[in-house]
Amino acid sequence: MKLWVKWVPIMVAALLFGMFLWHLTDAPSQQQAIASKWINKPMPTFDLPPATAGVEGLKSSDLATGQPRIVNIFASWCIPCAAEAPMLEKLKEKGVIIDGIAIRDKPEDVAKFLEKHGNPYARIGADMDSGVQIAIGSSGVPESFLIDGKGVVREQIQGVITDDMIPEIIAKLDAMK
């Protein structure tokens, strides 16, 4: 048997592996791939019950009060959400209104999360089946939407809000007033 015949399977496997790695590094950004179709449109209609005791639920009409705000999609079981919690507290301290949507979560778990990480939320709706999350074009947690005072979605922030993003978020919300 010729020597090159033995190397063909290894060369094919190496070629396929190389193509796989190339596609990983050349993939479109997550934001381009899963951007919400609700940007510059009114938030879809919803009415969510409270996610935990002591905090009001959330409905779409709560978002059209004349005040711009953030709607933050989170879950108690989400590790990045815990990392984001101090940034949301900073935004709240700077006067930003933040409403939350807790997805696929138990009331007692939401309460423990808020007790441990703080509660920056004015309201928190329980989205047990992720119906509202999917309706607004959110694909994961954490994810935030900047909403103008009329209840129109103006921007989507996928992933964790970081400290360096806070000034820009505040400026964008201020511009919506």
mmCIF file of N, CA and C in Angstrom, residues 1-88:
data_model
loop_
_atom_site.group_PDB
_atom_site.id
_atom_site.type_symbol
_atom_site.label_atom_id
_atom_site.label_comp_id
_atom_site.label_asym_id
_atom_site.label_seq_id
_atom_site.Cartn_x
_atom_site.Cartn_y
_atom_site.Cartn_z
ATOM 1 N N MET A 1 0.842 -1.171 0.000
ATOM 2 C CA MET A 1 0.000 0.000 0.000
ATOM 3 C C MET A 1 0.888 1.234 0.000
ATOM 4 N N LYS A 2 0.485 2.217 -0.758
ATOM 5 C CA LYS A 2 1.297 3.418 -0.881
ATOM 6 C C LYS A 2 1.202 4.247 0.398
ATOM 7 N N LEU A 3 2.263 4.922 0.722
ATOM 8 C CA LEU A 3 2.363 5.724 1.936
ATOM 9 C C LEU A 3 1.365 6.865 1.953
ATOM 10 N N TRP A 4 1.104 7.502 0.827
ATOM 11 C CA TRP A 4 0.209 8.658 0.793
ATOM 12 C C TRP A 4 -1.236 8.278 1.115
ATOM 13 N N VAL A 5 -1.634 7.035 0.838
ATOM 14 C CA VAL A 5 -2.996 6.579 1.120
ATOM 15 C C VAL A 5 -3.246 6.567 2.630
ATOM 16 N N LYS A 6 -2.227 6.270 3.404
ATOM 17 C CA LYS A 6 -2.365 6.262 4.863
ATOM 18 C C LYS A 6 -2.560 7.678 5.412
ATOM 19 N N TRP A 7 -2.024 8.678 4.728
ATOM 20 C CA TRP A 7 -2.090 10.059 5.220
ATOM 21 C C TRP A 7 -3.353 10.801 4.780
ATOM 22 N N VAL A 8 -4.078 10.304 3.814
ATOM 23 C CA VAL A 8 -5.271 10.991 3.308
ATOM 24 C C VAL A 8 -6.304 11.221 4.412
ATOM 25 N N PRO A 9 -6.681 10.232 5.224
ATOM 26 C CA PRO A 9 -7.677 10.494 6.276
ATOM 27 C C PRO A 9 -7.206 11.556 7.288
ATOM 28 N N ILE A 10 -5.940 11.558 7.596
ATOM 29 C CA ILE A 10 -5.407 12.551 8.543
ATOM 30 C C ILE A 10 -5.454 13.939 7.920
ATOM 31 N N MET A 11 -5.095 14.030 6.633
ATOM 32 C CA MET A 11 -5.132 15.328 5.960
ATOM 33 C C MET A 11 -6.563 15.847 5.825
ATOM 34 N N VAL A 12 -7.515 14.994 5.535
ATOM 35 C CA VAL A 12 -8.921 15.401 5.430
ATOM 36 C C VAL A 12 -9.420 15.883 6.794
ATOM 37 N N ALA A 13 -9.092 15.149 7.854
ATOM 38 C CA ALA A 13 -9.504 15.551 9.202
ATOM 39 C C ALA A 13 -8.881 16.899 9.575
ATOM 40 N N ALA A 14 -7.612 17.097 9.246
ATOM 41 C CA ALA A 14 -6.949 18.365 9.541
ATOM 42 C C ALA A 14 -7.588 19.505 8.757
ATOM 43 N N LEU A 15 -7.938 19.265 7.513
ATOM 44 C CA LEU A 15 -8.597 20.280 6.698
ATOM 45 C C LEU A 15 -9.960 20.654 7.286
ATOM 46 N N LEU A 16 -10.743 19.656 7.659
ATOM 47 C CA LEU A 16 -12.054 19.923 8.266
ATOM 48 C C LEU A 16 -11.911 20.678 9.587
ATOM 49 N N PHE A 17 -10.964 20.313 10.405
ATOM 50 C CA PHE A 17 -10.719 20.991 11.670
ATOM 51 C C PHE A 17 -10.306 22.445 11.417
ATOM 52 N N GLY A 18 -9.458 22.656 10.425
ATOM 53 C CA GLY A 18 -9.031 24.016 10.073
ATOM 54 C C GLY A 18 -10.205 24.867 9.606
ATOM 55 N N MET A 19 -11.087 24.276 8.813
ATOM 56 C CA MET A 19 -12.270 25.011 8.354
ATOM 57 C C MET A 19 -13.183 25.351 9.535
ATOM 58 N N PHE A 20 -13.318 24.414 10.448
ATOM 59 C CA PHE A 20 -14.124 24.649 11.648
ATOM 60 C C PHE A 20 -13.566 25.823 12.449
ATOM 61 N N LEU A 21 -12.270 25.850 12.683
ATOM 62 C CA LEU A 21 -11.649 26.949 13.426
ATOM 63 C C LEU A 21 -11.797 28.275 12.689
ATOM 64 N N TRP A 22 -11.652 28.263 11.388
ATOM 65 C CA TRP A 22 -11.790 29.487 10.599
ATOM 66 C C TRP A 22 -13.203 30.051 10.734
ATOM 67 N N HIS A 23 -14.212 29.195 10.675
ATOM 68 C CA HIS A 23 -15.598 29.650 10.797
ATOM 69 C C HIS A 23 -15.896 30.175 12.198
ATOM 70 N N LEU A 24 -15.242 29.639 13.207
ATOM 71 C CA LEU A 24 -15.431 30.158 14.565
ATOM 72 C C LEU A 24 -14.933 31.595 14.674
ATOM 73 N N THR A 25 -13.803 31.870 14.085
ATOM 74 C CA THR A 25 -13.232 33.213 14.189
ATOM 75 C C THR A 25 -13.839 34.188 13.200
ATOM 76 N N ASP A 26 -14.467 33.694 12.149
ATOM 77 C CA ASP A 26 -15.032 34.549 11.102
ATOM 78 C C ASP A 26 -16.548 34.700 11.230
ATOM 79 N N ALA A 27 -17.148 34.139 12.294
ATOM 80 C CA ALA A 27 -18.603 34.198 12.453
ATOM 81 C C ALA A 27 -19.065 35.624 12.698
ATOM 82 N N PRO A 28 -20.274 35.982 12.243
ATOM 83 C CA PRO A 28 -20.791 37.321 12.524
ATOM 84 C C PRO A 28 -20.984 37.497 14.022
ATOM 85 N N SER A 29 -20.951 38.735 14.463
ATOM 86 C CA SER A 29 -21.103 38.976 15.896
ATOM 87 C C SER A 29 -22.479 38.523 16.341
ATOM 88 N N GLN A 30 -22.586 38.200 17.628
ATOM 89 C CA GLN A 30 -23.843 37.730 18.190
ATOM 90 C C GLN A 30 -24.931 38.784 17.987
ATOM 91 N N GLN A 31 -24.584 40.040 18.143
ATOM 92 C CA GLN A 31 -25.581 41.094 18.026
ATOM 93 C C GLN A 31 -26.161 41.136 16.613
ATOM 94 N N GLN A 32 -25.350 40.973 15.599
ATOM 95 C CA GLN A 32 -25.858 40.958 14.230
ATOM 96 C C GLN A 32 -26.732 39.739 13.997
ATOM 97 N N ALA A 33 -26.373 38.634 14.602
ATOM 98 C CA ALA A 33 -27.071 37.390 14.333
ATOM 99 C C ALA A 33 -28.437 37.320 14.999
ATOM 100 N N ILE A 34 -28.628 37.983 16.149
ATOM 101 C CA ILE A 34 -29.876 37.819 16.886
ATOM 102 C C ILE A 34 -30.472 39.150 17.350
ATOM 103 N N ALA A 35 -30.317 40.184 16.574
ATOM 104 C CA ALA A 35 -30.857 41.491 16.956
ATOM 105 C C ALA A 35 -32.383 41.458 16.954
ATOM 106 N N SER A 36 -32.977 42.152 17.919
ATOM 107 C CA SER A 36 -34.423 42.225 18.053
ATOM 108 C C SER A 36 -35.043 42.968 16.867
ATOM 109 N N LYS A 37 -36.186 42.510 16.433
ATOM 110 C CA LYS A 37 -36.936 43.168 15.358
ATOM 111 C C LYS A 37 -37.817 44.291 15.919
ATOM 112 N N TRP A 38 -37.777 44.523 17.238
ATOM 113 C CA TRP A 38 -38.616 45.532 17.873
ATOM 114 C C TRP A 38 -37.911 46.879 18.014
ATOM 115 N N ILE A 39 -36.676 46.998 17.558
ATOM 116 C CA ILE A 39 -35.985 48.277 17.657
ATOM 117 C C ILE A 39 -36.786 49.337 16.892
ATOM 118 N N ASN A 40 -37.018 50.472 17.548
ATOM 119 C CA ASN A 40 -37.803 51.597 17.024
ATOM 120 C C ASN A 40 -39.284 51.269 16.832
ATOM 121 N N LYS A 41 -39.768 50.275 17.576
ATOM 122 C CA LYS A 41 -41.188 49.930 17.577
ATOM 123 C C LYS A 41 -41.666 49.875 19.022
ATOM 124 N N PRO A 42 -42.970 50.104 19.235
ATOM 125 C CA PRO A 42 -43.492 49.990 20.603
ATOM 126 C C PRO A 42 -43.314 48.568 21.133
ATOM 127 N N MET A 43 -43.031 48.479 22.425
ATOM 128 C CA MET A 43 -42.902 47.175 23.082
ATOM 129 C C MET A 43 -44.197 46.390 22.858
ATOM 130 N N PRO A 44 -44.099 45.094 22.562
ATOM 131 C CA PRO A 44 -45.329 44.314 22.386
ATOM 132 C C PRO A 44 -46.166 44.330 23.678
ATOM 133 N N THR A 45 -47.446 44.144 23.534
ATOM 134 C CA THR A 45 -48.347 44.173 24.686
ATOM 135 C C THR A 45 -48.155 42.922 25.546
ATOM 136 N N PHE A 46 -48.016 43.149 26.859
ATOM 137 C CA PHE A 46 -47.911 42.043 27.810
ATOM 138 C C PHE A 46 -48.364 42.517 29.184
ATOM 139 N N ASP A 47 -48.674 41.568 30.046
ATOM 140 C CA ASP A 47 -49.064 41.842 31.429
ATOM 141 C C ASP A 47 -48.561 40.675 32.275
ATOM 142 N N LEU A 48 -47.411 40.897 32.932
ATOM 143 C CA LEU A 48 -46.778 39.829 33.703
ATOM 144 C C LEU A 48 -47.076 39.987 35.191
ATOM 145 N N PRO A 49 -47.357 38.887 35.876
ATOM 146 C CA PRO A 49 -47.570 38.952 37.321
ATOM 147 C C PRO A 49 -46.244 39.220 38.030
ATOM 148 N N PRO A 50 -46.307 39.583 39.318
ATOM 149 C CA PRO A 50 -45.067 39.809 40.076
ATOM 150 C C PRO A 50 -44.184 38.553 40.097
ATOM 151 N N ALA A 51 -42.878 38.762 39.998
ATOM 152 C CA ALA A 51 -41.938 37.640 40.017
ATOM 153 C C ALA A 51 -41.661 37.169 41.434
ATOM 154 N N THR A 52 -41.919 38.044 42.415
ATOM 155 C CA THR A 52 -41.714 37.698 43.817
ATOM 156 C C THR A 52 -42.545 38.637 44.679
ATOM 157 N N ALA A 53 -42.745 38.268 45.911
ATOM 158 C CA ALA A 53 -43.550 39.077 46.828
ATOM 159 C C ALA A 53 -42.871 40.422 47.090
ATOM 160 N N GLY A 54 -43.692 41.455 47.238
ATOM 161 C CA GLY A 54 -43.173 42.772 47.590
ATOM 162 C C GLY A 54 -42.714 43.631 46.433
ATOM 163 N N VAL A 55 -42.783 43.110 45.212
ATOM 164 C CA VAL A 55 -42.393 43.870 44.025
ATOM 165 C C VAL A 55 -43.536 43.753 43.017
ATOM 166 N N GLU A 56 -43.966 44.886 42.464
ATOM 167 C CA GLU A 56 -45.058 44.861 41.484
ATOM 168 C C GLU A 56 -44.651 44.094 40.229
ATOM 169 N N GLY A 57 -45.649 43.520 39.556
ATOM 170 C CA GLY A 57 -45.432 42.887 38.262
ATOM 171 C C GLY A 57 -45.199 43.956 37.204
ATOM 172 N N LEU A 58 -45.099 43.551 35.966
ATOM 173 C CA LEU A 58 -44.772 44.474 34.885
ATOM 174 C C LEU A 58 -45.704 44.253 33.707
ATOM 175 N N LYS A 59 -46.230 45.352 33.174
ATOM 176 C CA LYS A 59 -47.022 45.285 31.950
ATOM 177 C C LYS A 59 -46.506 46.335 30.982
ATOM 178 N N SER A 60 -46.780 46.121 29.724
ATOM 179 C CA SER A 60 -46.244 47.011 28.696
ATOM 180 C C SER A 60 -46.675 48.458 28.903
ATOM 181 N N SER A 61 -47.867 48.691 29.424
ATOM 182 C CA SER A 61 -48.319 50.072 29.651
ATOM 183 C C SER A 61 -47.477 50.788 30.711
ATOM 184 N N ASP A 62 -46.808 50.040 31.592
ATOM 185 C CA ASP A 62 -45.905 50.641 32.589
ATOM 186 C C ASP A 62 -44.695 51.301 31.933
ATOM 187 N N LEU A 63 -44.426 50.966 30.698
ATOM 188 C CA LEU A 63 -43.233 51.458 30.007
ATOM 189 C C LEU A 63 -43.485 52.752 29.243
ATOM 190 N N ALA A 64 -44.748 53.173 29.178
ATOM 191 C CA ALA A 64 -45.103 54.382 28.432
ATOM 192 C C ALA A 64 -45.583 55.470 29.393
ATOM 193 N N THR A 65 -44.748 55.808 30.363
ATOM 194 C CA THR A 65 -45.110 56.777 31.396
ATOM 195 C C THR A 65 -44.449 58.133 31.198
ATOM 196 N N GLY A 66 -43.731 58.284 30.098
ATOM 197 C CA GLY A 66 -43.028 59.539 29.851
ATOM 198 C C GLY A 66 -41.573 59.526 30.308
ATOM 199 N N GLN A 67 -41.181 58.498 31.043
ATOM 200 C CA GLN A 67 -39.810 58.389 31.535
ATOM 201 C C GLN A 67 -39.065 57.270 30.812
ATOM 202 N N PRO A 68 -37.913 57.577 30.190
ATOM 203 C CA PRO A 68 -37.115 56.493 29.596
ATOM 204 C C PRO A 68 -36.618 55.552 30.690
ATOM 205 N N ARG A 69 -36.346 54.349 30.308
ATOM 206 C CA ARG A 69 -35.963 53.329 31.285
ATOM 207 C C ARG A 69 -35.240 52.173 30.616
ATOM 208 N N ILE A 70 -34.802 51.263 31.450
ATOM 209 C CA ILE A 70 -34.197 50.009 30.991
ATOM 210 C C ILE A 70 -35.146 48.879 31.371
ATOM 211 N N VAL A 71 -35.362 47.948 30.454
ATOM 212 C CA VAL A 71 -36.012 46.688 30.779
ATOM 213 C C VAL A 71 -34.915 45.635 30.711
ATOM 214 N N ASN A 72 -34.680 44.993 31.851
ATOM 215 C CA ASN A 72 -33.597 44.026 31.985
ATOM 216 C C ASN A 72 -34.179 42.617 32.089
ATOM 217 N N ILE A 73 -33.754 41.742 31.186
ATOM 218 C CA ILE A 73 -34.166 40.339 31.202
ATOM 219 C C ILE A 73 -33.114 39.599 32.028
ATOM 220 N N PHE A 74 -33.550 38.901 33.083
ATOM 221 C CA PHE A 74 -32.596 38.227 33.965
ATOM 222 C C PHE A 74 -33.206 36.960 34.541
ATOM 223 N N ALA A 75 -32.400 36.214 35.281
ATOM 224 C CA ALA A 75 -32.863 35.022 35.987
ATOM 225 C C ALA A 75 -31.959 34.790 37.200
ATOM 226 N N SER A 76 -32.537 34.243 38.237
ATOM 227 C CA SER A 76 -31.758 33.994 39.458
ATOM 228 C C SER A 76 -30.679 32.944 39.225
ATOM 229 N N TRP A 77 -30.896 32.046 38.283
ATOM 230 C CA TRP A 77 -29.957 30.969 38.006
ATOM 231 C C TRP A 77 -28.861 31.382 37.016
ATOM 232 N N CYS A 78 -28.896 32.629 36.585
ATOM 233 C CA CYS A 78 -27.963 33.139 35.570
ATOM 234 C C CYS A 78 -26.728 33.745 36.243
ATOM 235 N N ILE A 79 -25.585 33.122 36.060
ATOM 236 C CA ILE A 79 -24.341 33.609 36.679
ATOM 237 C C ILE A 79 -23.945 34.984 36.129
ATOM 238 N N PRO A 80 -23.999 35.236 34.813
ATOM 239 C CA PRO A 80 -23.694 36.589 34.328
ATOM 240 C C PRO A 80 -24.646 37.659 34.886
ATOM 241 N N CYS A 81 -25.889 37.273 35.190
ATOM 242 C CA CYS A 81 -26.840 38.236 35.776
ATOM 243 C C CYS A 81 -26.344 38.696 37.148
ATOM 244 N N ALA A 82 -25.777 37.782 37.912
ATOM 245 C CA ALA A 82 -25.217 38.142 39.217
ATOM 246 C C ALA A 82 -24.035 39.090 39.036
ATOM 247 N N ALA A 83 -23.233 38.868 38.007
ATOM 248 C CA ALA A 83 -22.090 39.755 37.734
ATOM 249 C C ALA A 83 -22.562 41.137 37.302
ATOM 250 N N GLU A 84 -23.707 41.208 36.632
ATOM 251 C CA GLU A 84 -24.242 42.469 36.143
ATOM 252 C C GLU A 84 -24.944 43.274 37.242
ATOM 253 N N ALA A 85 -25.399 42.613 38.291
ATOM 254 C CA ALA A 85 -26.204 43.251 39.335
ATOM 255 C C ALA A 85 -25.588 44.533 39.903
ATOM 256 N N PRO A 86 -24.287 44.589 40.198
ATOM 257 C CA PRO A 86 -23.719 45.843 40.718
ATOM 258 C C PRO A 86 -23.802 46.997 39.711
ATOM 259 N N MET A 87 -23.755 46.696 38.424
ATOM 260 C CA MET A 87 -23.859 47.754 37.411
ATOM 261 C C MET A 87 -25.281 48.308 37.377
ATOM 262 N N LEU A 88 -26.265 47.429 37.542
ATOM 263 C CA LEU A 88 -27.652 47.891 37.576
ATOM 264 C C LEU A 88 -27.889 48.754 38.812
#
